[in-house]
Coordinates of C-alpha atoms in Angstrom, one line a residue:
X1 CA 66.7 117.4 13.8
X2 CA 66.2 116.1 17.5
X3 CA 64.2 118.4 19.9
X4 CA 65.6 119.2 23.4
X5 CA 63.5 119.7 26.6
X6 CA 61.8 123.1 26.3
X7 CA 63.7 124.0 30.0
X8 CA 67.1 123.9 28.3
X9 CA 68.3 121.2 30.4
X10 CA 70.2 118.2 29.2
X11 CA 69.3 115.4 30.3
X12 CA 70.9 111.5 30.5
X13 CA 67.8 111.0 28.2
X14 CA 69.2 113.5 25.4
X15 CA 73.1 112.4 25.3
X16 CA 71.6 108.4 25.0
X17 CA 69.5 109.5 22.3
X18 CA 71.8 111.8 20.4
X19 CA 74.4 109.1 20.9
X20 CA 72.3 106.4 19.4
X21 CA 72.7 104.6 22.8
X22 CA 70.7 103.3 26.1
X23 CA 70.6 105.4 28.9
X24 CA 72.6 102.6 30.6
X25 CA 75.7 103.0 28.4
X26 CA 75.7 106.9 29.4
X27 CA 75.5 106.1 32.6
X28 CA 78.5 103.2 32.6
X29 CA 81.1 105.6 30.8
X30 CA 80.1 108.7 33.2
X31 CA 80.9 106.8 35.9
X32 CA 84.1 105.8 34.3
X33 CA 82.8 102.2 34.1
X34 CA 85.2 100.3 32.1
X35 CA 82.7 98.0 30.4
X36 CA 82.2 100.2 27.6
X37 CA 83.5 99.2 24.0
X38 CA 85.9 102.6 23.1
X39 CA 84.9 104.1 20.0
X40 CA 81.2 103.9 22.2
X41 CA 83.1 105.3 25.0
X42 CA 84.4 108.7 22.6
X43 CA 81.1 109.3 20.8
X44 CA 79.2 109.5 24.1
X45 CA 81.9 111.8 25.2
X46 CA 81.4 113.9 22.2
X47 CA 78.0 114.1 22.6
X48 CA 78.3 115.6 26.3
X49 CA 80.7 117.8 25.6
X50 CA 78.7 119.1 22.5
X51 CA 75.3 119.3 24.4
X52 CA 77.2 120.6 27.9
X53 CA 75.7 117.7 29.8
X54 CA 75.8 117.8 33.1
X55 CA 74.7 114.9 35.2
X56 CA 72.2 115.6 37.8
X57 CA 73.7 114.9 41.2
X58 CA 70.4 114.9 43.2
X59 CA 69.2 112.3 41.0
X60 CA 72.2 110.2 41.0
X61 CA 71.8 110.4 44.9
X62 CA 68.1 109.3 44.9
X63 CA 69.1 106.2 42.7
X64 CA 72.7 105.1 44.4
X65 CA 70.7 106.8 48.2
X66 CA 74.1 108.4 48.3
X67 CA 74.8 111.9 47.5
X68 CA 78.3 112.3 48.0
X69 CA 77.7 115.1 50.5
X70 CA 79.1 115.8 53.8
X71 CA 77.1 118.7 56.3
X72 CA 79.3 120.1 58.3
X73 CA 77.8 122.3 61.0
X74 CA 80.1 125.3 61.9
X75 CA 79.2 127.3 65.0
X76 CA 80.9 130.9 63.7
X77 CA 82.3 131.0 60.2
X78 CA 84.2 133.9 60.5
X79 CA 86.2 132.4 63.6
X80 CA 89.7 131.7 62.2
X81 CA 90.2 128.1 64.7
X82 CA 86.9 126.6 62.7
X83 CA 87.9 127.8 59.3
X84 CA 91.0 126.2 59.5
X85 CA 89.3 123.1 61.1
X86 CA 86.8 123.5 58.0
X87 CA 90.0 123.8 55.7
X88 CA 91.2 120.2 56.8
X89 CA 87.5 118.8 56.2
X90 CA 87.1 120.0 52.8
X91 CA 90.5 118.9 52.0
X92 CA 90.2 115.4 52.7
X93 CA 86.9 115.6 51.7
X94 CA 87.4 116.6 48.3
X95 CA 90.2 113.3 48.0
X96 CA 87.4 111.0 48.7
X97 CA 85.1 112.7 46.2
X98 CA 83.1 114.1 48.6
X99 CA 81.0 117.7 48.3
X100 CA 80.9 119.8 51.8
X101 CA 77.8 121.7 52.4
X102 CA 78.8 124.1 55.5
X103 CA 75.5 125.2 57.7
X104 CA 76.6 128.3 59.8
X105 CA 75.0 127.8 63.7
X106 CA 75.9 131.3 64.5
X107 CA 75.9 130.0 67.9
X108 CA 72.4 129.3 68.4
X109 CA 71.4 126.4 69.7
X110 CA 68.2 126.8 67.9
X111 CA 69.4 127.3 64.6
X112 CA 71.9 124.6 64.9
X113 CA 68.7 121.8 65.4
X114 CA 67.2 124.2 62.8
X115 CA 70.4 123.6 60.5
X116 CA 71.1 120.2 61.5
X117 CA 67.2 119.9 60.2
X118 CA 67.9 121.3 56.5
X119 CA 71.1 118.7 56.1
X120 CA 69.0 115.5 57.2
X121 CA 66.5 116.9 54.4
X122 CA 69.2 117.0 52.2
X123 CA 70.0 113.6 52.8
X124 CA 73.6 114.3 53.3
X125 CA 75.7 111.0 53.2
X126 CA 77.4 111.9 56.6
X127 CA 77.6 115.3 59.3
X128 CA 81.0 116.4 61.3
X129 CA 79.7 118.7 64.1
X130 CA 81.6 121.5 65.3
X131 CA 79.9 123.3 68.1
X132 CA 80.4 124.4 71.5
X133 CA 78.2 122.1 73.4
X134 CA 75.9 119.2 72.5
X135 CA 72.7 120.1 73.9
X136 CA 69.6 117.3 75.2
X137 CA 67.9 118.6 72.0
X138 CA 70.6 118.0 69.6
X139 CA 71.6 115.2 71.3
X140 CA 68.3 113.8 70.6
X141 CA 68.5 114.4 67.1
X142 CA 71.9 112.3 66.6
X143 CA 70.8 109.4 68.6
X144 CA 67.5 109.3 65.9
X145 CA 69.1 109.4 62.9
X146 CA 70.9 107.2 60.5
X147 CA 73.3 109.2 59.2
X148 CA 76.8 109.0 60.3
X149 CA 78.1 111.8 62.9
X150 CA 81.6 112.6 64.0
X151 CA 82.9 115.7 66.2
X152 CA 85.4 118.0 65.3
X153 CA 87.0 120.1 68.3
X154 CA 83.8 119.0 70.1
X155 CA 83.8 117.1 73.5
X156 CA 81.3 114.4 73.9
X157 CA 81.1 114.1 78.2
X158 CA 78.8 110.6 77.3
X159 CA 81.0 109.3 75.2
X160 CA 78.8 108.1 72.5
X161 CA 79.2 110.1 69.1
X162 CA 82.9 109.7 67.4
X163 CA 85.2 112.7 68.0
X164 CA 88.5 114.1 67.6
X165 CA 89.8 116.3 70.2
X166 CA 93.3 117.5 72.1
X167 CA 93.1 116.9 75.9
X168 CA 91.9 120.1 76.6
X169 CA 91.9 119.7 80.7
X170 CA 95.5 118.4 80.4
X171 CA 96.3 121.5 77.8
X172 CA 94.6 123.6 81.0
X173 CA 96.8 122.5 83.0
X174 CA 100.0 123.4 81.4
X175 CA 98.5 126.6 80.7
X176 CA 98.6 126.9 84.8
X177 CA 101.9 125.8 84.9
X178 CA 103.3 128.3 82.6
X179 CA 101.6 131.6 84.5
X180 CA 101.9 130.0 88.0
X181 CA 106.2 130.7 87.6
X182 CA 105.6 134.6 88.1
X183 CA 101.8 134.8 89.3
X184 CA 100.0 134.1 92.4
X185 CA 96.1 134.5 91.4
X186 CA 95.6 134.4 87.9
X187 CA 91.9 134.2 86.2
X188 CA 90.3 131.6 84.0
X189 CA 88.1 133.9 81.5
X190 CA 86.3 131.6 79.3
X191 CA 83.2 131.3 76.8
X192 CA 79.9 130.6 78.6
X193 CA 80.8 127.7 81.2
X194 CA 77.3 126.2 79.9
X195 CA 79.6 125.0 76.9
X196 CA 81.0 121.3 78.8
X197 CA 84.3 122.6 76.8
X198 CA 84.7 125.6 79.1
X199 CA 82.4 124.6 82.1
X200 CA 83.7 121.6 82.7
X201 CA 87.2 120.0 80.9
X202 CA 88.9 123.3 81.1
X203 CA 88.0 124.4 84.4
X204 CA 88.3 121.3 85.9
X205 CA 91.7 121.4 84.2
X206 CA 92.6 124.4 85.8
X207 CA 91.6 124.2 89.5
X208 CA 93.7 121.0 89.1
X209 CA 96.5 123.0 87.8
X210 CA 96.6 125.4 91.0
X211 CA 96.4 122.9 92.8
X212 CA 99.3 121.4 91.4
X213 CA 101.3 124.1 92.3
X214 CA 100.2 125.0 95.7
X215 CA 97.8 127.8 94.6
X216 CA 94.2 128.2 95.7
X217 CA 91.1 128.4 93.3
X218 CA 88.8 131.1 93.1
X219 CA 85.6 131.7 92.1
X220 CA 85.2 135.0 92.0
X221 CA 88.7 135.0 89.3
X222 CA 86.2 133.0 87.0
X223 CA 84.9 135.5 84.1
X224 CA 82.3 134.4 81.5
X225 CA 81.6 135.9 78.6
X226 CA 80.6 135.5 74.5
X227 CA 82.9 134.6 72.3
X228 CA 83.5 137.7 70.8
X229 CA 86.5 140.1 70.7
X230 CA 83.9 143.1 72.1
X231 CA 83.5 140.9 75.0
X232 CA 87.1 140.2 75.6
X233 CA 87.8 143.9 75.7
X234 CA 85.2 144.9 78.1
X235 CA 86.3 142.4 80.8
X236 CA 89.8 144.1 81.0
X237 CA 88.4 146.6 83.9
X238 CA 86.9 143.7 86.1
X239 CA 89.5 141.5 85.7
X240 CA 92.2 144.1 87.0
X241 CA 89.8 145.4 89.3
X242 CA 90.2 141.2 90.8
X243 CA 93.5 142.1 91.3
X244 CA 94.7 139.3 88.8
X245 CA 98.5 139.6 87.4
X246 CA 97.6 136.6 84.7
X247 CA 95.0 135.2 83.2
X248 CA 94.2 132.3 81.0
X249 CA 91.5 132.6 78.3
X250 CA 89.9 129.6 76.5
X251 CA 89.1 131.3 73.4
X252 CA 91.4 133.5 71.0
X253 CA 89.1 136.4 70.0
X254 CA 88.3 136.6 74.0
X255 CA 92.2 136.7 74.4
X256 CA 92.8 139.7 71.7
X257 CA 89.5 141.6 73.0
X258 CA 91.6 141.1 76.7
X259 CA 95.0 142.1 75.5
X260 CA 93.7 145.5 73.4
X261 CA 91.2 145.9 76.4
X262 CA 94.3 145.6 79.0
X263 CA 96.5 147.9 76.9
X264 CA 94.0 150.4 76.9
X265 CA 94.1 150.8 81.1
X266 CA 97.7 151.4 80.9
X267 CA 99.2 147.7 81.2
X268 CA 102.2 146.9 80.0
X269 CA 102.1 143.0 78.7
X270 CA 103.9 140.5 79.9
X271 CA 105.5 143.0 82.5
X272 CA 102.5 143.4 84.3
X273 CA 99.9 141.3 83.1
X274 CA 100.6 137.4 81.7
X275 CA 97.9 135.6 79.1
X276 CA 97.8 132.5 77.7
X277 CA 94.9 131.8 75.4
X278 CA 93.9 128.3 74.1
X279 CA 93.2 127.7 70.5
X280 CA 96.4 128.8 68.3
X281 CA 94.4 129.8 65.5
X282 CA 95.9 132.5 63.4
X283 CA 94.2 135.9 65.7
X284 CA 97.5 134.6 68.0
X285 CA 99.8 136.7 65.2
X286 CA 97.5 139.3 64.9
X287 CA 97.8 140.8 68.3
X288 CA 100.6 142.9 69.3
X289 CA 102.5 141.2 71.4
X290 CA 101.7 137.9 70.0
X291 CA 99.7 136.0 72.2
X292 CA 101.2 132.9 74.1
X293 CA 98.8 129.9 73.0
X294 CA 97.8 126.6 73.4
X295 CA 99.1 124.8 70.5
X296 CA 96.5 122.6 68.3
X297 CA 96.6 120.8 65.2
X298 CA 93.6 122.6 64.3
X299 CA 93.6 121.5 61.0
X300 CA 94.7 117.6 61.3
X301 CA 91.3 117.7 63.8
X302 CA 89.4 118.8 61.0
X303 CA 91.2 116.3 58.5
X304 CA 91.4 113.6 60.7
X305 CA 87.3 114.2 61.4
X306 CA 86.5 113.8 58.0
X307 CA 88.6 110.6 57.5
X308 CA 87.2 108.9 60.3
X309 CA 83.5 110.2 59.0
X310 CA 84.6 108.5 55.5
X311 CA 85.4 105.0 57.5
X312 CA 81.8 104.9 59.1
X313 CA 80.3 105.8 55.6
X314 CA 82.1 102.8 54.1
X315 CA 81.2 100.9 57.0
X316 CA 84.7 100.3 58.1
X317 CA 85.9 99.5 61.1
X318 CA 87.4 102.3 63.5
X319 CA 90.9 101.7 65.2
X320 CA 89.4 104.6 68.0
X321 CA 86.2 106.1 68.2
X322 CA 87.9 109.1 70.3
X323 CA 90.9 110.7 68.8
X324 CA 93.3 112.5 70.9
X325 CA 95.8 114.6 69.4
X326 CA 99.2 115.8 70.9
X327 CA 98.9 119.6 71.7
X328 CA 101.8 121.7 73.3
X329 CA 102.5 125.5 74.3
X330 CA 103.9 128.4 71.8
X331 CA 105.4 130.6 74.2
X332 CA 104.9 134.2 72.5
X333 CA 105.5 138.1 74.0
X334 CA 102.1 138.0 76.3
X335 CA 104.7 135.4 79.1
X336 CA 107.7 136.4 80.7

């Protein structure tokens, strides 16, 4: 009778030897290796599905120094614009073979190094970043290391790390356009302007869009806050106390929290109070009246991401290292 290893785990070394063949041979026909006579090919089959073999990804990895992992660093899990972006990753990840290991940031720029940290030590073939901002720290970190980045819904001002974006000042803009038919001083409420995203692409975006149509900018119709729904609702009484009849809002959980918030004084929207928010994700539906949105191809950001991430791991060429994707408005209850 042939003895097992006392931990209960098969090994390559136990299906070879209960096969009657080398290690090697194991190896070829779990790898689908064609070079394999066939009645070979069916015993060692046999044999794992008897013993329940599993092969040992980690080692595999250390031998091939691929793991056919991908990190993907998420800033807020529970967000509904990054898990559909997260949904197009793992989908084209899983058609290239590929395993996703999501690191939640919780929008920390310490954890995310922190996080960032724990994938390089997993040697992870390849990272797509989705984040907020790239800070000096974490840009430091990417320039070091020889693992493959890509961004996903993540603006590089530098240039330098692959991305896939919409034109988010240009998306601004139209925003503008839209709420600029019936108002006069609308407000840009955004995430912390820290984030380039907010501080600078969007707002730029949107003083040019006053511009555009004859209307002065502001500061004091600029409102910062977290991106959190809590936050959102709170800045309902400052931004009506601006005397604002519209605002738009670069994040959709900000939008909601402003709607509800808004509601809750007494204002009727879109009758007396416009909003346009900037993602699309599915909180947009949630809301009552549906909130007019930005439209992004959230999840062909995400898809596209991964696919570009899979070129670089091959090393294939790229036709773009900077993908911009059409975006457009769907006009919902919260315009006129």
């Amino acid at each position: 009778m042939i003895m097992m290893n006392t931990d209960d785990t098969v090994t390559i070394y136990d299906v070879a030897r209960e096969a009657g063949v080398s290690m090697a041979t194991v190896s070829r026909v779990v790898n689908g290796n064609k070079n394999v006579k066939e009645n070979t090919r069916k015993k060692v089959l046999e044999v794992i599905e008897r013993l329940d073999y599993r092969p040992n990804a980690v080692a595999r990895g250390l031998a091939s120094k691929k793991t056919t992992t991908v990190g993907v660093v998420i800033p807020n899990i529970a967000n509904a614009y990054y898990a559909t972006l997260a949904k197009g990753i793992d989908d084209i990840a899983d058609m290239y073979n590929y395993n996703i290991v999501l690191a939640n940031s919780d929008e920390n720029d310490d954890k995310e190094i922190s996080v960032v940290h724990t994938l390089f030590s997993k040697q992870v073939d390849g990272i797509i970043f989705m984040g907020y901002h790239l800070t000096d720290k974490l840009r430091a970190e990417f320039s070091r290391t020889r693992t493959p980045i890509v961004l996903a819904g993540t603006v590089d001002l530098e240039h330098q790390i692959p991305s896939v974006n919409i034109d988010y000042g240009q998306a601004t803009k139209d925003a503008v356009g839209l709420l600029s038919k019936n108002n006069q001083k609308i407000a840009f409420v955004s995430g912390p302007l820290v984030d380039d995203i907010n501080g600078v692409v969007r707002l730029s975006g949107f003083k040019e869009g006053l511009k555009e149509k004859g209307l002065s900018f502001n500061e004091g119709l600029v409102f910062e806050s977290k991106y959190k729904y809590d936050e959102g609702f709170a800045l309902a009484e400052r931004v009506l106390r601006a005397g604002v009849t519209a605002a738009y809002v670069a994040e959709d959980e900000i939008a909601a929290g402003l709607l509800n918030g808004l509601v809750a004084q007494g204002v009727k929207v879109p009758e007396d109070f416009e909003l346009v928010t900037s993602n699309g994700s599915l909180v947009t539906k949630f809301t009552n009246p549906n909130l007019t949105s930005i439209q992004q191809p959230i999840y062909d950001i995400g898809a596209i991401a991964m696919r570009m991430l899979t070129k670089i791991m091959h090393k294939e060429e790229l036709d773009t290292r900077e993908v911009i994707l059409n975006h457009g408005i769907n006009q919902a209850q919260s315009t006129k």
